[in-house]
mmCIF file of C-alpha atoms in Angstrom:
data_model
loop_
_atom_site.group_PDB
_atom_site.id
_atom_site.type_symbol
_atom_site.label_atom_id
_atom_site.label_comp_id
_atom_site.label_asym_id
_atom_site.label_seq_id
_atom_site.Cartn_x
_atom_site.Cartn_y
_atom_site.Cartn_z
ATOM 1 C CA UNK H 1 137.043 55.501 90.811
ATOM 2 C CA UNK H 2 133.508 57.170 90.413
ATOM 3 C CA UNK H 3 131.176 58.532 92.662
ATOM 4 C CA UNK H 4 127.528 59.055 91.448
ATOM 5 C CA UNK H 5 125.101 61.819 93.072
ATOM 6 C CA UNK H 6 121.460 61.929 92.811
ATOM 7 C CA UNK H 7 119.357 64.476 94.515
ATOM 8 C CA UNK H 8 116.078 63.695 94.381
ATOM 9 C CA UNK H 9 113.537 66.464 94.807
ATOM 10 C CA UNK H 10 115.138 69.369 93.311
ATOM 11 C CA UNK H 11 111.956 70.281 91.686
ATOM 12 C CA UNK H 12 110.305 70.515 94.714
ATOM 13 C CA UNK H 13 113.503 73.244 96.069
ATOM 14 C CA UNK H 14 112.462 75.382 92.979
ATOM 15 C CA UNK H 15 109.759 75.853 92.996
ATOM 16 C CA UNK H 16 109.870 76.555 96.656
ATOM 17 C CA UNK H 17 112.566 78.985 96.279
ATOM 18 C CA UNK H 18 110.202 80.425 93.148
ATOM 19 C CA UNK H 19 107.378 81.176 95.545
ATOM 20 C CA UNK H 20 109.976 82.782 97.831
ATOM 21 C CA UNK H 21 110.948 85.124 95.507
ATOM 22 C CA UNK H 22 107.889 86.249 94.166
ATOM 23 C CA UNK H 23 106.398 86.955 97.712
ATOM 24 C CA UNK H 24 109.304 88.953 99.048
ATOM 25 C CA UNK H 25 109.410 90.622 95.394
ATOM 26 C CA UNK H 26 105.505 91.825 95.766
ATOM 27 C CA UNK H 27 105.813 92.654 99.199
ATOM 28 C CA UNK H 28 109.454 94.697 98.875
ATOM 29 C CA UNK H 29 107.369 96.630 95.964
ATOM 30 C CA UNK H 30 104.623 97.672 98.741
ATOM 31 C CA UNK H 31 107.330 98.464 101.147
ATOM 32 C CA UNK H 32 108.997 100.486 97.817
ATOM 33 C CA UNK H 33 105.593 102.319 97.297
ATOM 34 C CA UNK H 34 105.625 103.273 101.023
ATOM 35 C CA UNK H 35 109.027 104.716 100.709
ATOM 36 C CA UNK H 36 108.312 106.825 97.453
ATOM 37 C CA UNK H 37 105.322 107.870 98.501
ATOM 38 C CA UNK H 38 106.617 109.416 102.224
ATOM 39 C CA UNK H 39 109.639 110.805 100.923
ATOM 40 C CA UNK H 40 107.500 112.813 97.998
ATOM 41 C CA UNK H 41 104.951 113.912 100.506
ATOM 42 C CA UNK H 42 107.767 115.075 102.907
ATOM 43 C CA UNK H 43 109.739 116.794 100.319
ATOM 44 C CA UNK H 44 106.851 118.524 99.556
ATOM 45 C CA UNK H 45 106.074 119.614 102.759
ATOM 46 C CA UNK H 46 109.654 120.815 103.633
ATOM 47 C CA UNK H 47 108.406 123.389 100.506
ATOM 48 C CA UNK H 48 105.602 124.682 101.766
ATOM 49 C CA UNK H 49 105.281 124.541 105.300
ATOM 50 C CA UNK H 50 109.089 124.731 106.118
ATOM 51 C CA UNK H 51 110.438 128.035 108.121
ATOM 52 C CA UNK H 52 111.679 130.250 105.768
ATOM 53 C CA UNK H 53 113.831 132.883 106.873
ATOM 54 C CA UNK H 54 115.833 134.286 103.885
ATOM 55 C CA UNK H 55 114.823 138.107 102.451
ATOM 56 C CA UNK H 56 111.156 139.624 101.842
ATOM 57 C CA UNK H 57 110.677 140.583 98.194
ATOM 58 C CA UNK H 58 107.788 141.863 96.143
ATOM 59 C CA UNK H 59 106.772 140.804 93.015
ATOM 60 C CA UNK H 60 104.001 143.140 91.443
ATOM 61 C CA UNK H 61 101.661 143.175 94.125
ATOM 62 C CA UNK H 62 102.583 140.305 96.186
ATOM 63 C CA UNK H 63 105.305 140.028 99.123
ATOM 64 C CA UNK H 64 107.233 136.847 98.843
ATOM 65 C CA UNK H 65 109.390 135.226 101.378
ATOM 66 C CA UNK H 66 112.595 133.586 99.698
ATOM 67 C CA UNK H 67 114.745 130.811 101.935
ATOM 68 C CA UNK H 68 118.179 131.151 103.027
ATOM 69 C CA UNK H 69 120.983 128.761 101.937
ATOM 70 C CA UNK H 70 120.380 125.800 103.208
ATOM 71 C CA UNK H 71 117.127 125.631 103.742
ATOM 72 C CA UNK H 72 114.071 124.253 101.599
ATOM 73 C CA UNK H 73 112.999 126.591 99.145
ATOM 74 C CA UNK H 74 110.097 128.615 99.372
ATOM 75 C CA UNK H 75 106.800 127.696 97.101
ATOM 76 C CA UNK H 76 106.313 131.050 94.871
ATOM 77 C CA UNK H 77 104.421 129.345 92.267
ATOM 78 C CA UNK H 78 103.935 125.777 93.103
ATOM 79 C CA UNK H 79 105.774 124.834 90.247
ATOM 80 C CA UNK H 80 108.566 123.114 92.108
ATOM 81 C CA UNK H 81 106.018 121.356 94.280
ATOM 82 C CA UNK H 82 103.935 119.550 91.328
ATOM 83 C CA UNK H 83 106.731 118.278 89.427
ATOM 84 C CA UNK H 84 107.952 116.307 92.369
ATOM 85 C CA UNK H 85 106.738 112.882 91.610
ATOM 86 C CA UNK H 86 107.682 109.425 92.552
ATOM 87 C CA UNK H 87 107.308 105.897 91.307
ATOM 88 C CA UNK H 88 108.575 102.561 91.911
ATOM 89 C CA UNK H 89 110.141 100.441 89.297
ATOM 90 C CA UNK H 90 108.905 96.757 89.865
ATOM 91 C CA UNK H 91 111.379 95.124 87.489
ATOM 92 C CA UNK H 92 114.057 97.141 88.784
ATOM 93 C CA UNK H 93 112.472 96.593 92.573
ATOM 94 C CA UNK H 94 113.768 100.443 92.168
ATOM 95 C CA UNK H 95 111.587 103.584 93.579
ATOM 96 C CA UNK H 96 112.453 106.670 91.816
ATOM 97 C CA UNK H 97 111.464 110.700 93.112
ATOM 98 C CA UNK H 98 112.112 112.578 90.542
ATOM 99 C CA UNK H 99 111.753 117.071 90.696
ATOM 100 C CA UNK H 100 111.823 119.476 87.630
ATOM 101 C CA UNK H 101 110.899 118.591 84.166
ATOM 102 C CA UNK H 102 109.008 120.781 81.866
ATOM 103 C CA UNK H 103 109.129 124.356 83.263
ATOM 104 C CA UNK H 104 110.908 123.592 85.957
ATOM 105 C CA UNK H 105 114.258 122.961 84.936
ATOM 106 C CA UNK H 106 115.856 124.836 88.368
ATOM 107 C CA UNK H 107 115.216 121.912 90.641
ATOM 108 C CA UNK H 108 118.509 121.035 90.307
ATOM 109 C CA UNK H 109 119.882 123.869 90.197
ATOM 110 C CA UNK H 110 118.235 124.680 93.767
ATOM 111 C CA UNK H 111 118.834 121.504 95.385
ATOM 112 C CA UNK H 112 122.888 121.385 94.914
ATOM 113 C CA UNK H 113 123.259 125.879 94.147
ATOM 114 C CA UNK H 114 125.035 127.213 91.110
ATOM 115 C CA UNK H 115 128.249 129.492 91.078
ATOM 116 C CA UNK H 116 125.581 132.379 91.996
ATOM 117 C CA UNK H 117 123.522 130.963 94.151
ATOM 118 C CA UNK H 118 123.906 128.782 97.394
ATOM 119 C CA UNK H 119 121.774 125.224 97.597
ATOM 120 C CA UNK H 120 118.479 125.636 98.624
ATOM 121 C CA UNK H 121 118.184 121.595 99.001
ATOM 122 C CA UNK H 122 114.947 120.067 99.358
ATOM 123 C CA UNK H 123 114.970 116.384 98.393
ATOM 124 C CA UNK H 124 118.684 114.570 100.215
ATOM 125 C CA UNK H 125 118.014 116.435 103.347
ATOM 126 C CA UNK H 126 114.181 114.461 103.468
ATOM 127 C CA UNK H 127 115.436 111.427 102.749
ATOM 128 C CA UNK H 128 118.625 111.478 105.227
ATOM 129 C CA UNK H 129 115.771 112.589 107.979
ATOM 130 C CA UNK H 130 113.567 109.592 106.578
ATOM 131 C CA UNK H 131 116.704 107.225 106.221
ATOM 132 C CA UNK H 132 115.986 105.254 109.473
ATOM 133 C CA UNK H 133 112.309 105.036 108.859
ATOM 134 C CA UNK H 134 113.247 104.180 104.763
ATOM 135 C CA UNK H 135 115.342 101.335 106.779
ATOM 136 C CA UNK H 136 112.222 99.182 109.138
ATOM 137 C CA UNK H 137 110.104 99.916 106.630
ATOM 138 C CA UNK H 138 112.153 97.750 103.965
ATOM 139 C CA UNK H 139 112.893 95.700 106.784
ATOM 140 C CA UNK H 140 109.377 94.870 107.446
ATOM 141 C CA UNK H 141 108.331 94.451 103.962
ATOM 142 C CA UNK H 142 111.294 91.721 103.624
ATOM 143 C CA UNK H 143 109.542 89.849 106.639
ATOM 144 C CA UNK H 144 106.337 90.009 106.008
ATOM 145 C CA UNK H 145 107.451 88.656 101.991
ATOM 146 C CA UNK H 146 109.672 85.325 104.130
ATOM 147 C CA UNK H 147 106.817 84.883 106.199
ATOM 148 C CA UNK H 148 104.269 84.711 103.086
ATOM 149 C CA UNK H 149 106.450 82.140 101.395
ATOM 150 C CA UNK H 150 107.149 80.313 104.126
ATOM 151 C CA UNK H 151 103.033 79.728 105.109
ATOM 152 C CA UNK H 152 102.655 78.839 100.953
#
């Protein structure tokens, strides 16, 4: 005994499911771009207009005000502040923040402490107070992407 199954229109399912993919993929990068973006700005922000409240210290002429454990550090010479960066990935549908490079190769070193010194973190702490808004925001941009494809 055989049984023989035709589905007819199959091209018609791929290509639909094609346009699907492609308009929650460009609109999941937006929502990506929002997400990079907020968390860099906020990071950065958390640098230099975060409470400090570790020790005064003077270097040369200049009184500097470090941060205690735990909190963000404190901007001395920007440094920390420019290297923080973020892009987004399209092929990977990926965003990436990324601190230190270059000069600053104590970014890590600040955000998880060393044997000598207690973490001064600066990025995980933005993006657990971000996480919910990291959440609607992805949220959104897979909704707005279904409802593109689905008026295509």
């Amino acid at each position: 005994m055989e049984i023989t199954v035709k589905i007819e229109g199959m091209d018609r399912i791929n290509r639909a499911t094609g346009v699907a993919r492609k308009a929650i993929a460009e609109e999941l990068n937006k929502g990506l771009f929002a997400v990079a973006k907020k968390v860099e700005g906020e990071t950065k922000r958390s640098i230099l207009n975060g409470q400090k409240s570790g020790r005064f210290y003077r270097r040369r002429t200049v009184v500097h005000r470090a941060s205690a454990p735990g909190e963000a550090p404190a901007s001395d010479t920007g440094r920390l502040v420019n290297s923080i960066n973020s892009t987004v990935e399209t092929a990977k549908a990926e965003a990436v923040i990324k601190a230190g490079g270059g000069l600053v190769r104590y970014a890590r070193m600040l955000e998880f402490g060393t044997a000598k010194m207690a973490a001064r973190p600066f990025l995980f702490p933005t993006v657990e107070r971000l996480r919910n808004w990291i959440v609607e925001r992805l949220n959104k941009s897979l909704r707005d992407g279904l409802i593109k494809a689905v008026r295509r």
